[in-house]
Coordinates of C-alpha atoms in Angstrom, one line a residue:
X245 CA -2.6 -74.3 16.6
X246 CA -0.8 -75.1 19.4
X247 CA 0.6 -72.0 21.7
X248 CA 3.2 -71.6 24.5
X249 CA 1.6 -70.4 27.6
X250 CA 3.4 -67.6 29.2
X251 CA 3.0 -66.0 32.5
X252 CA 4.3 -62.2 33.4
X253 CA 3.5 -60.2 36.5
X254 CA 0.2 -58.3 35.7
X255 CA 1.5 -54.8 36.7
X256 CA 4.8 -53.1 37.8
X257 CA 8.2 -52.8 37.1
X258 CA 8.6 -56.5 36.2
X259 CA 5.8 -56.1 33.8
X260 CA 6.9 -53.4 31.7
X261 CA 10.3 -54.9 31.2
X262 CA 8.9 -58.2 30.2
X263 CA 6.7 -56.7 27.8
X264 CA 9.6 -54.6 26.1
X265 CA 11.8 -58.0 26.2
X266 CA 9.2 -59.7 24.5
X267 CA 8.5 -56.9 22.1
X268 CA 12.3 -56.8 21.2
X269 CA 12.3 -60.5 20.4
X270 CA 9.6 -59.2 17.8
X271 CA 6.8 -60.5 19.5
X272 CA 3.9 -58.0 19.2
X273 CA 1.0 -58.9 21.8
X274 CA -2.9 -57.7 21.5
X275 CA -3.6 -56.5 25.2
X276 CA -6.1 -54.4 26.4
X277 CA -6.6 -52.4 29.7
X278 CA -6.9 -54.5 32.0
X279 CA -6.9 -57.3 30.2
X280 CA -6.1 -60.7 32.3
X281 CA -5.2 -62.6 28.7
X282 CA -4.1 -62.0 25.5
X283 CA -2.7 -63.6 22.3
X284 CA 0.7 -62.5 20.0
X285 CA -0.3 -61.6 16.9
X286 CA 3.0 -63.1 15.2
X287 CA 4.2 -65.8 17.2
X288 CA 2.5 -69.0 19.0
X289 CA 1.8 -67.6 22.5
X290 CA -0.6 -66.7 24.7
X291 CA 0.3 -64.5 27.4
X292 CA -1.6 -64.4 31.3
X293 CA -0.9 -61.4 33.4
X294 CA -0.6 -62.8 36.9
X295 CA -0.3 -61.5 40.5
X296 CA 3.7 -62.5 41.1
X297 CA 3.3 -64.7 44.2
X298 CA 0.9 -66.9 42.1
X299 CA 3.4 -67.8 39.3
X300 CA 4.7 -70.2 40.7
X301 CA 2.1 -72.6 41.5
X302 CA 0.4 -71.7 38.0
X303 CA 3.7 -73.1 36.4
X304 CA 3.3 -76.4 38.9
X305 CA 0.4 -76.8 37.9
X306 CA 0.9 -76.7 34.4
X307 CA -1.7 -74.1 33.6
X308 CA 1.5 -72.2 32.2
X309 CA 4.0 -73.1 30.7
X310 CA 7.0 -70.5 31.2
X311 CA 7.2 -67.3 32.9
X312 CA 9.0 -64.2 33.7
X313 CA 9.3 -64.1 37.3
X314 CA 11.5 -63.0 40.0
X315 CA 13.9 -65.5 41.0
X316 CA 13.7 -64.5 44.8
X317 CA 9.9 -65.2 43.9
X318 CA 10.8 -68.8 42.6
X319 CA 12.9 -69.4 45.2
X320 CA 10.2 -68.9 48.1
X321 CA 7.4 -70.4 45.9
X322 CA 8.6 -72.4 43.3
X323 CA 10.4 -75.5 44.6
X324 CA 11.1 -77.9 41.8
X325 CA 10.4 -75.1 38.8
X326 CA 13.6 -74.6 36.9
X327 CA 14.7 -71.4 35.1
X328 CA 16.7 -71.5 32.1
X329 CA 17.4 -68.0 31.6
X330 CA 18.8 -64.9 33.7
X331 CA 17.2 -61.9 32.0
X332 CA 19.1 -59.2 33.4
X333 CA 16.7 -56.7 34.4
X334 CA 14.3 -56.6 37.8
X335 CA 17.8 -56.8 39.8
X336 CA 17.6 -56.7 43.9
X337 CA 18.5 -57.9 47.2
X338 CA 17.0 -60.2 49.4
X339 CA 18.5 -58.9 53.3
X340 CA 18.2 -58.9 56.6
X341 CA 17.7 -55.4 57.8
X342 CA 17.6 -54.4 62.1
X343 CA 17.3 -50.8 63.2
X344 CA 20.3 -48.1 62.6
X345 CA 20.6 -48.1 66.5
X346 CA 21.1 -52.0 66.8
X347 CA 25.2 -53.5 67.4
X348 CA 25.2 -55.8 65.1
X349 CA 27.7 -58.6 65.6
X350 CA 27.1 -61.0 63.1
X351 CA 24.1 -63.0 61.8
X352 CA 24.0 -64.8 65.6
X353 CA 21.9 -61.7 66.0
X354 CA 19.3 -63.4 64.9
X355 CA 19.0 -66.4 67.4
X356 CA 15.5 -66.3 69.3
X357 CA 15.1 -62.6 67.9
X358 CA 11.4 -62.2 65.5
X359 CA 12.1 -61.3 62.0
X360 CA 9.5 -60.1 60.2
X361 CA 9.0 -60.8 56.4
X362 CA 6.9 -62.4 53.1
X363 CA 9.9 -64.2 52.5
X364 CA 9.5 -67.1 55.1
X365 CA 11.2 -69.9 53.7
X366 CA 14.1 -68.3 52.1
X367 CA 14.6 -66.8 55.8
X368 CA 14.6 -70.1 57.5
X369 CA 16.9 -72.2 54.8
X370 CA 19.2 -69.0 54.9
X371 CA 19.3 -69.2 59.1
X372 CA 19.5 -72.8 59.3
X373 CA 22.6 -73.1 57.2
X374 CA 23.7 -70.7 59.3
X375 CA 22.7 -72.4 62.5
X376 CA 20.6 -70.3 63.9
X377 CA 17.0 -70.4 65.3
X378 CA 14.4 -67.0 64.9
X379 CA 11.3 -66.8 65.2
X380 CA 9.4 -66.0 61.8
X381 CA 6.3 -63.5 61.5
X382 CA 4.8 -63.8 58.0
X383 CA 3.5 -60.5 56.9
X384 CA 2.2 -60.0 53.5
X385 CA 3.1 -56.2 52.0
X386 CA 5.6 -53.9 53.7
X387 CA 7.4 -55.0 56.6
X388 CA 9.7 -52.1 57.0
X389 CA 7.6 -51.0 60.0
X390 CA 7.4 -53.9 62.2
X391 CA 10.3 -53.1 64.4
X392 CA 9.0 -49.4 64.6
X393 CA 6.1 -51.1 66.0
X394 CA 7.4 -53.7 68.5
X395 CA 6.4 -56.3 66.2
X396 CA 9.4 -57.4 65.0
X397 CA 13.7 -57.3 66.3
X398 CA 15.0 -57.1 62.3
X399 CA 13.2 -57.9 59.2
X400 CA 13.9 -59.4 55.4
X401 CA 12.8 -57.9 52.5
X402 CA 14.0 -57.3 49.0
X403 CA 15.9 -54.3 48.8
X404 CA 17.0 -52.1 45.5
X405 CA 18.2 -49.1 46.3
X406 CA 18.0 -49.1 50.2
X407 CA 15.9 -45.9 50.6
X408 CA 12.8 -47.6 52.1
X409 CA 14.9 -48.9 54.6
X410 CA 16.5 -45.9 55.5
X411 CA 13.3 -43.7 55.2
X412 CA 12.0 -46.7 58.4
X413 CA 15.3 -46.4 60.8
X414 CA 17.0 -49.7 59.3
X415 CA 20.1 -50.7 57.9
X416 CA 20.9 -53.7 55.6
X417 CA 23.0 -56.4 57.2
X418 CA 23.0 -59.9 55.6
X419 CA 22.5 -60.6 51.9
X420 CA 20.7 -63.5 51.7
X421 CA 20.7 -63.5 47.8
X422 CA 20.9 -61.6 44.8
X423 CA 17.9 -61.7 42.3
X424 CA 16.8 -60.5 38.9
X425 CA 14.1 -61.8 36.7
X426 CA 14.4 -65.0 35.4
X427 CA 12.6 -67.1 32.6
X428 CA 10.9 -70.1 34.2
X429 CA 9.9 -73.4 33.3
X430 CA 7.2 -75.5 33.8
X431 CA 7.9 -79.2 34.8
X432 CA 4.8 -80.6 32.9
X433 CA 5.4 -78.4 29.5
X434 CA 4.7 -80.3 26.7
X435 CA 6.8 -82.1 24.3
X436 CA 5.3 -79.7 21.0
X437 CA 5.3 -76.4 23.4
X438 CA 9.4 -76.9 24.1
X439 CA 9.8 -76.5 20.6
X440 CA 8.1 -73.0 20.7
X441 CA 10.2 -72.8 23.7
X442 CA 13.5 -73.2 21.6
X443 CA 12.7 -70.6 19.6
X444 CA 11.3 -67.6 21.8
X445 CA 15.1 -68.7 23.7
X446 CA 16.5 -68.2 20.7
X447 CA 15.2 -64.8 20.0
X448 CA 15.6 -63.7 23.8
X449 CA 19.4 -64.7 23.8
X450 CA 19.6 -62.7 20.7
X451 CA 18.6 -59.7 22.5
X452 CA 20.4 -60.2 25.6
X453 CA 23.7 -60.4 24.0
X454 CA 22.9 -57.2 22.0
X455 CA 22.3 -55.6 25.4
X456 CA 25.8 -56.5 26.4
X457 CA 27.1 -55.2 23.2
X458 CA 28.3 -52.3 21.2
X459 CA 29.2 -51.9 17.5
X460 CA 32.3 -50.0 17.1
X461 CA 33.6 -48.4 13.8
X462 CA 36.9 -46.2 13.4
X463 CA 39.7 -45.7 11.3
X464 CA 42.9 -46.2 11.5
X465 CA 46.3 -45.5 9.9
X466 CA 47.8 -49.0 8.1
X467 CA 51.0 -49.0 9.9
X468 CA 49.0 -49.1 13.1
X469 CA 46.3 -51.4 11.5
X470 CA 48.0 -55.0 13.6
X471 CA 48.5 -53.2 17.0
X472 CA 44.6 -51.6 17.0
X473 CA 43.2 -55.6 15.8
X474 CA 45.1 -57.0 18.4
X475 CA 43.3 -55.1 21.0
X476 CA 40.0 -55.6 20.0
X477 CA 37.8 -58.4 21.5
X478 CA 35.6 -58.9 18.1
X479 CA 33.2 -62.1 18.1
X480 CA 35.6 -63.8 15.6
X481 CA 37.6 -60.9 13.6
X482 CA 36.8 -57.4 12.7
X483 CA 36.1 -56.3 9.4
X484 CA 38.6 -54.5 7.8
X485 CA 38.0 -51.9 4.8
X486 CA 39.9 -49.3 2.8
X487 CA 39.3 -45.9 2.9
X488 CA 39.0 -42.8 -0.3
X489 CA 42.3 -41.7 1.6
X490 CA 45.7 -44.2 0.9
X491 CA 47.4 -45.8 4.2
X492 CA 43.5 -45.6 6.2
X493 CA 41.5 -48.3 6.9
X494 CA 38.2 -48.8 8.4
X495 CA 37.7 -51.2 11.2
X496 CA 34.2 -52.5 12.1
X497 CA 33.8 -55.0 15.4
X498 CA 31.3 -55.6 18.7
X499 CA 32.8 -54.6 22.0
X500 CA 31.1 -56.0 25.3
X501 CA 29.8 -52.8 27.3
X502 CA 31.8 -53.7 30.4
X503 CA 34.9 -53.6 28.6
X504 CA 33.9 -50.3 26.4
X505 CA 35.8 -48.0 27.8
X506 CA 38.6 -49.7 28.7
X507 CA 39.2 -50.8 24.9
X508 CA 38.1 -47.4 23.7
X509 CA 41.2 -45.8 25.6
X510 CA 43.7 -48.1 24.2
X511 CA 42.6 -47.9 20.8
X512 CA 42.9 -44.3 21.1
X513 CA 46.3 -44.6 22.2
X514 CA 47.5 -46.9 19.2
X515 CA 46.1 -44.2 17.0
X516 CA 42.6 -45.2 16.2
X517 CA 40.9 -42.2 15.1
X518 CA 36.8 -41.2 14.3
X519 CA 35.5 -43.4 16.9
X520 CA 31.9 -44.4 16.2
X521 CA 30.0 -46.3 18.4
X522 CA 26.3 -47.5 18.1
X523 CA 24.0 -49.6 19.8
X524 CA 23.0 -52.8 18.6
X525 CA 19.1 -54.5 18.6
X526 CA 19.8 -58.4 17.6
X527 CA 22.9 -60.1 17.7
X528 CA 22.4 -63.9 16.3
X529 CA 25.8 -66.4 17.1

């Protein structure tokens, strides 16, 4: 039986979260410690736990045939790899950083200064567009000390939530790009594997949107009933239901997360009443 080969980073942050995606898409994987390969039980795929930096050329190489991966990662390493989906999870920063002490005028900084980083050629299309010419030092693992050191004038590094560079004397001052895993695809996957491929999309878009979403039930008096619809942002139109109680009604509809509060606040205001509000697991269009 033909499988879909999929590659996720073998430990980490990234892995846990594309184990749990993949669980939510009811895919159940046998795995054991340490294991380097293992099969779903439930669903055409093989999963290969990988060191990150290596995805890419696996997926060039055709050995696998989609991955989760970091798109900052795929954009360093994987030249020529498209990704079809953003995943929404993994989120960072790929900066510039220089130490708190530095002036820092504007990217021209940069010019003939040594920047330290494992990100070497997202550094140099970044400065080039830019018009500017540094000199690159290629260290693999944590760069955050290399100015400390004399080794380096600034550095780039992903960044999340800015403590490590504030713990090592820097400040953040270029975004170079904004990243979050990303489900990528190999450019010699098979004809009979992109039809596995349509369906594990399928069953991931399902789950992303129910991320984004919440299901909303209240109540609400009838001669209120067109004012509260017209606020709410259902997929199509809410479902409307009587209640025990003469001149209620019960209104069920999905209200994007962003928007949640906002709605919620207007609804209360045109008399909505016995708010209810719960998450959602699958949501199929």
């Amino acid at each position: 039986m033909t499988k879909i080969r999929i590659a996720i980073q073998k430990s980490g942050r990234l892995n846990q979260d594309s184990i749990e995606i993949l669980k939510n898409c009811g895919i159940s994987i046998d795995n054991g410690k340490d294991q380097l390969k293992a099969s779903a039980r439930n669903f055409p795929m093989e999963v290969f736990y990988l060191r990150n930096g290596d995805i890419p050329q696996y997926l060039k190489d055709g050995v696998v045939d989609i991955a989760i991966i970091g798109e900052n990662v795929l954009i360093e390493k994987g030249e020529g790899i498209a990704f079809d989906l953003r995943l929404g999870f993994s989120k960072c920063k790929v900066c510039l950083a220089v130490p708190k002490a530095v002036e820092y005028p504007s990217v021209t900084y940069f010019e003939g200064k040594r920047i330290a980083t494992s990100y070497p050629n997202t550094v140099k299309e970044y400065l080039n567009k830019q018009g500017v010419k540094a000199d690159i030092h290629i260290i693999n693992g944590s760069v955050e000390i290399a100015p400390n050191i004399g080794l380096a004038d600034g550095i780039c590094d992903i960044v999340s939530s800015g403590s490590t560079l504030f713990k090592n004397g820097l400040k953040e001052v270029e975004v170079m790009l904004k990243s979050e895993a990303v489900l990528a695809v190999s450019p010699k996957i098979s004809e009979e594997r992109k039809e596995i491929l349509e369906k594990l999309q399928f069953r991931i878009q399902a789950v992303l949107t129910a991320r984004q979403s919440k299901y909303v039930l209240l109540n609400a008096p009838n001669d209120k009933l067109d004012e509260i619809i017209s606020l709410l942002p259902g997929m199509r139109s809410p479902t409307v239901l009587p209640l025990a109680e003469e001149g209620w009604s019960s209104v069920h509809t999905v209200i994007n997360k962003n928007k949640f509060w906002e709605v919620i606040d207007e609804l209360k205001q045109a008399g909505a009443e016995g708010l209810l509000v719960c998450p959602i697991e699958k949501m199929v269009l």
